[in-house]
Coordinates of C-alpha atoms and ligand atoms in Angstrom, one line a residue:
X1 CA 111.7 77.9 78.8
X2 CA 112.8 81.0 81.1
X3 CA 115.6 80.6 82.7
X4 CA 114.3 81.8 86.0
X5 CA 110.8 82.5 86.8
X6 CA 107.9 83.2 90.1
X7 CA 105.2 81.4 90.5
X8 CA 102.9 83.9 92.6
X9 CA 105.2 84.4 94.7
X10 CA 104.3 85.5 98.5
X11 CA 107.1 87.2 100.8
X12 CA 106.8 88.3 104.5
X13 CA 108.8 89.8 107.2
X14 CA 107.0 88.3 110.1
X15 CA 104.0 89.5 109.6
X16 CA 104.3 91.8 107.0
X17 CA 103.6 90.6 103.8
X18 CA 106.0 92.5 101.4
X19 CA 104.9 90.3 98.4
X20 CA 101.6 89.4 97.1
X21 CA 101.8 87.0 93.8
X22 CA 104.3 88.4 92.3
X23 CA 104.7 86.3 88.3
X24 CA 107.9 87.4 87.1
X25 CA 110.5 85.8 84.6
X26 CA 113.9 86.2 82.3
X27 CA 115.0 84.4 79.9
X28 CA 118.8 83.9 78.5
X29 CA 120.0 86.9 76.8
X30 CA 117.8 89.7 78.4
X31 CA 118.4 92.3 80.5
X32 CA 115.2 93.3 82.1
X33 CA 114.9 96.3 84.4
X34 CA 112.8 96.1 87.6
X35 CA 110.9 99.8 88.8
X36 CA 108.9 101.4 91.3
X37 CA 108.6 103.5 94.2
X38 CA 110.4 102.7 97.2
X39 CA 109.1 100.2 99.5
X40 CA 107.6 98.1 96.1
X41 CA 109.4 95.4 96.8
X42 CA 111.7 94.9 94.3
X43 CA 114.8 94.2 96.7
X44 CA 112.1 91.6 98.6
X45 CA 112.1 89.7 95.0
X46 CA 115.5 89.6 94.2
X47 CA 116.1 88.7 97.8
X48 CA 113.4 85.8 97.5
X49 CA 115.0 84.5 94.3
X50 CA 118.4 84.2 95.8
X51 CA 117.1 82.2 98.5
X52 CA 117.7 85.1 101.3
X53 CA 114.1 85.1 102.5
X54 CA 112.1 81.9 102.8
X55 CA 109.7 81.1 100.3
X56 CA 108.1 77.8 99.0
X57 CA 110.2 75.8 96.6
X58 CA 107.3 76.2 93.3
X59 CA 107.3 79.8 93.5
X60 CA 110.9 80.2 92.5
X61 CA 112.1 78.0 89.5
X62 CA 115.3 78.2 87.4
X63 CA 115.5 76.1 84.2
X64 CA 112.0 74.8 84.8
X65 CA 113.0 73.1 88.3
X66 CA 111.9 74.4 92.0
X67 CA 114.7 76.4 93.8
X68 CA 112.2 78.6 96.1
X69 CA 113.7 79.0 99.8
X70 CA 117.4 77.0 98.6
X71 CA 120.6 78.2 100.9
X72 CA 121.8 81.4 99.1
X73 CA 125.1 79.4 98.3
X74 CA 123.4 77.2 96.5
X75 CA 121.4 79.3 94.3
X76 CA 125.1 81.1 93.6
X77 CA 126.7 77.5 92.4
X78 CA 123.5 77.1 90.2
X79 CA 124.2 79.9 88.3
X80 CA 122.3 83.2 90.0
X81 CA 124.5 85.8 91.9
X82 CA 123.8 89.2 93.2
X83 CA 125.1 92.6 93.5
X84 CA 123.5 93.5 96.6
X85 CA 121.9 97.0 97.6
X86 CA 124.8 98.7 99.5
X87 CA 127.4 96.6 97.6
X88 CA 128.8 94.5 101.1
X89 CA 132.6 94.8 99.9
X90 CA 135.0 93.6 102.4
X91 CA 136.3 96.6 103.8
X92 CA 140.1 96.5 105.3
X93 CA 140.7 94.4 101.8
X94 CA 142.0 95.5 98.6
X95 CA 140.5 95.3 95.2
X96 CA 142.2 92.4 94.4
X97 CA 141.1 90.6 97.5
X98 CA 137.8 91.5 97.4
X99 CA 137.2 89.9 93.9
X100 CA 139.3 86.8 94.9
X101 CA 137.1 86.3 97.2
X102 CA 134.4 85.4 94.9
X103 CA 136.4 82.6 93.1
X104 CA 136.4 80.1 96.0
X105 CA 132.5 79.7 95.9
X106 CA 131.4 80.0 91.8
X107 CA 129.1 77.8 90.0
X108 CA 130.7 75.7 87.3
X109 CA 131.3 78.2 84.7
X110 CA 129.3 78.2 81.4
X111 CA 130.9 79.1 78.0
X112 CA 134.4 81.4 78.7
X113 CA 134.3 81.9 82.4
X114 CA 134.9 85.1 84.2
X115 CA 138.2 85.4 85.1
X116 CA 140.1 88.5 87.3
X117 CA 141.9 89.8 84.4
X118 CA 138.2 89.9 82.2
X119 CA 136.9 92.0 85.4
X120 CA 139.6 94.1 84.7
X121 CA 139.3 94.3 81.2
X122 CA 135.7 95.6 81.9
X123 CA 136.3 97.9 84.0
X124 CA 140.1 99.1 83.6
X125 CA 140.2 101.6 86.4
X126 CA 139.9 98.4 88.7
X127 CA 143.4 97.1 87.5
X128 CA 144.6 100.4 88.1
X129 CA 143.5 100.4 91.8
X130 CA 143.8 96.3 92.6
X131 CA 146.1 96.7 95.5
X132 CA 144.0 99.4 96.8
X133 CA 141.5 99.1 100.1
X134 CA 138.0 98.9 98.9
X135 CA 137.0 101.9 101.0
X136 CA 139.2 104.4 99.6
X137 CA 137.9 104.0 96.3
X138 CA 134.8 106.3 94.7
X139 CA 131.4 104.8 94.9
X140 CA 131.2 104.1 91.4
X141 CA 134.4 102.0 91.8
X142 CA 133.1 100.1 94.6
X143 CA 129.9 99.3 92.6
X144 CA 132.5 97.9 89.7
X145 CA 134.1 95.9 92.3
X146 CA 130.4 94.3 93.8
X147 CA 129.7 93.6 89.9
X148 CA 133.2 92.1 89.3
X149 CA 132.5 90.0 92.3
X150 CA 129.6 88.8 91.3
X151 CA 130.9 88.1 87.6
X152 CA 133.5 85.8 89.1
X153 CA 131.0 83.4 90.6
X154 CA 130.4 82.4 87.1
X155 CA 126.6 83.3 86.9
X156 CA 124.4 82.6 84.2
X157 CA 122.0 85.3 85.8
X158 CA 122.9 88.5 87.8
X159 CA 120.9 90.5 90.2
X160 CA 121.8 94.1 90.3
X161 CA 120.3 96.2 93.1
X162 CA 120.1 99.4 92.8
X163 CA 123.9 99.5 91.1
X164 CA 123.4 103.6 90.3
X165 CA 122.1 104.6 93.8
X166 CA 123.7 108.0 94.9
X167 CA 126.0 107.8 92.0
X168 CA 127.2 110.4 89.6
X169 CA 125.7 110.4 86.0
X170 CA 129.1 109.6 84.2
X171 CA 130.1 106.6 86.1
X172 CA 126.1 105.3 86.1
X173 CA 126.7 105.8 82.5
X174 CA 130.1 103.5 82.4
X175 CA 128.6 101.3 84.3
X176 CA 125.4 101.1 82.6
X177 CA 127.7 100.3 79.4
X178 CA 129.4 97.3 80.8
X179 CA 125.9 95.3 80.7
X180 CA 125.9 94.9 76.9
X181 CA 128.9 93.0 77.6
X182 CA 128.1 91.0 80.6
X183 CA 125.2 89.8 78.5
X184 CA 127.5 88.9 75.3
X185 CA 128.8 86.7 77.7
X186 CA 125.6 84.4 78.3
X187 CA 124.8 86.5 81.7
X188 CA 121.1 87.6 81.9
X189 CA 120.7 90.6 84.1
X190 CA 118.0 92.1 86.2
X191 CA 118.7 95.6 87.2
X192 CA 116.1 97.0 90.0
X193 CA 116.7 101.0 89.0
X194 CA 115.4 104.5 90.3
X195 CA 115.7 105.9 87.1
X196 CA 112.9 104.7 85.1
X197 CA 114.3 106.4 81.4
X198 CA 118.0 104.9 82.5
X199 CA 116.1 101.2 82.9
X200 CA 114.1 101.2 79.9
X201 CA 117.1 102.0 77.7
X202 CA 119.1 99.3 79.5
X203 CA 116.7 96.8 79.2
X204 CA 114.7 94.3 76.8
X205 CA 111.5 93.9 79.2
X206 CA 110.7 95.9 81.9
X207 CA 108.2 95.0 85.1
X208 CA 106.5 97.8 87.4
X209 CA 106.4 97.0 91.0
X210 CA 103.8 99.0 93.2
X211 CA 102.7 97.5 96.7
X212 CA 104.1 94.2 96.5
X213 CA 102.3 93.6 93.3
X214 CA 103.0 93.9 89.5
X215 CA 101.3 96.4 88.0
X216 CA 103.2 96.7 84.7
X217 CA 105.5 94.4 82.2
X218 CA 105.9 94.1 78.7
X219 CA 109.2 95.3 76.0
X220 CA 110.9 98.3 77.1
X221 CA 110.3 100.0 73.6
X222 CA 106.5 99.4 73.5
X223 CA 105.7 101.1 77.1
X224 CA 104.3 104.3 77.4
X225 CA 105.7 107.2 79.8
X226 CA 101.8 107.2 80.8
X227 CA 101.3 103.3 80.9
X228 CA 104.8 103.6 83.6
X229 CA 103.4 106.7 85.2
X230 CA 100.0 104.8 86.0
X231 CA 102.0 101.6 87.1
X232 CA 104.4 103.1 89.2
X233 CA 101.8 105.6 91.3
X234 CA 98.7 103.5 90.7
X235 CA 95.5 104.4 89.0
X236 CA 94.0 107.4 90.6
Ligands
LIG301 P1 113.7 100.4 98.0 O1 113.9 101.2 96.8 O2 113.3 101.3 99.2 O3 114.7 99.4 98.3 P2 112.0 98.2 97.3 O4 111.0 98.3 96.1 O5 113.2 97.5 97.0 O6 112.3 99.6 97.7 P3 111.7 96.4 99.5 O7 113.0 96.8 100.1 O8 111.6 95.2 98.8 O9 111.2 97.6 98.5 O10 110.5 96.6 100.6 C1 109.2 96.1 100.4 C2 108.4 96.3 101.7 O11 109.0 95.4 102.7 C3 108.5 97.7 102.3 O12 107.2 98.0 102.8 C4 109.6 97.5 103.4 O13 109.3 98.4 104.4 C5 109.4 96.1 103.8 N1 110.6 95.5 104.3 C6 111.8 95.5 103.6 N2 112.8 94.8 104.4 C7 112.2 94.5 105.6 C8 112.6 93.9 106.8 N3 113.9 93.4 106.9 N4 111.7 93.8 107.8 C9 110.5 94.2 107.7 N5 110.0 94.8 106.6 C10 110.8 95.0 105.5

């Protein structure tokens, strides 16, 4: 059974509908990339799994049960967190703070849980700088810190949105490395990413988003540069 799937899944703002149908799913132990040009929709499905848009409760369903349109907060304390587009630290707060923060609302962790000093063990440089204010840090340390966050609500899936966005190549890359990791851990990962070549070698599966629709999945290995090209621009 997947751990979380959509059920044709429908998402509007108001009247726009940003999602038409949209079958999507991951199971434990896979990292599976989400692409497309912008204004796909890809942030629309991670935002409509986490509960942050409303949708109907059969359209969403982790371990087999409906979860469509629950409170964010309760989606987190089932298991399912996100690193947001943007990353949303708590400017004014240091490192340390910032990933404290995260402790006081987990979900009951699952195997070793994430701890502080685990955060730091995956990304060192974040020891280094724990007393620091988030904003003085480089982007890429900011991103480790919205993924550490995450981590320490205990999740047994992660949403990562856009992590390598206006990053440079080396710290995309160091990032990029910690996933392997992550999923050691029993975290599943989705990864919404720019860089289709970066998100097929990060990932098992891959789905192509274009207009609110899918218009591509299968193994990352087995997908043609054409089949993605196709997908990603549509058919002309
Ligand atoms: P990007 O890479 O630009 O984030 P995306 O694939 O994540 O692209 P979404 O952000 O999910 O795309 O947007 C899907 C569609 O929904 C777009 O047409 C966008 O303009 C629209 N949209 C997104 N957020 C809102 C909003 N808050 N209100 C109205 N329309 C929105």
């Amino acid at each position: 059974m997947a751990l979380l799937s959509t059920h044709g899944l429908v998402a509007r703002y108001g009247d726009f509908q940003a999602l038409y149908g949209v079958d999507f799913e991951i199971g434990a132990g896979e990292v599976v990339a989400l692409i497309g040009a912008n204004g796909a929709g890809k942030s629309t499905l991670l935002k409509s799994i986490m509960g942050l848009l409303r949708v109907a409760p059969d359209m969403v369903q982790l371990d087999g049960r409906p979860v469509g349109g629950s409170q964010p907060y309760r989606m987190v304390a089932s298991g399912v967190a996100i690193v947001p587009e943007g990353r949303r630290l708590f400017s004014g707060m240091s490192v340390a703070d910032n990933l404290r923060v995260a402790t006081d609302h987990a979900a009951p962790p699952h195997g070793e849980p994430w701890t502080i000093d685990r955060v730091y063990a995956l990304f060192p440089i974040l020891q280094e700088k724990q007393a620091v204010p988030v904003q003085s840090l480089s982007g890429g340390q900011q991103q480790m810190v919205a993924i550490g966050r995450a981590l320490l609500n205990q999740p047994r899936l992660l949403l990562c949105d856009e992590i390598s966005l206006g990053l440079a190549p080396k710290v995309v890359r160091e990032i990029y490395q910690s996933i392997p990791s992550i999923v050691e851990r029993g975290t599943a990962v989705v990864v919404v990413e720019q860089d289709v070549g970066l998100a097929r070698s990060a990932s098992n599966r891959l789905y192509c988003m274009l207009e609110g629709r899918v218009t591509l999945t299968g193994r990352s290995e087995d997908i043609s540069r054409e089949a993605i090209g196709e997908a990603y621009f549509g058919a002309s």
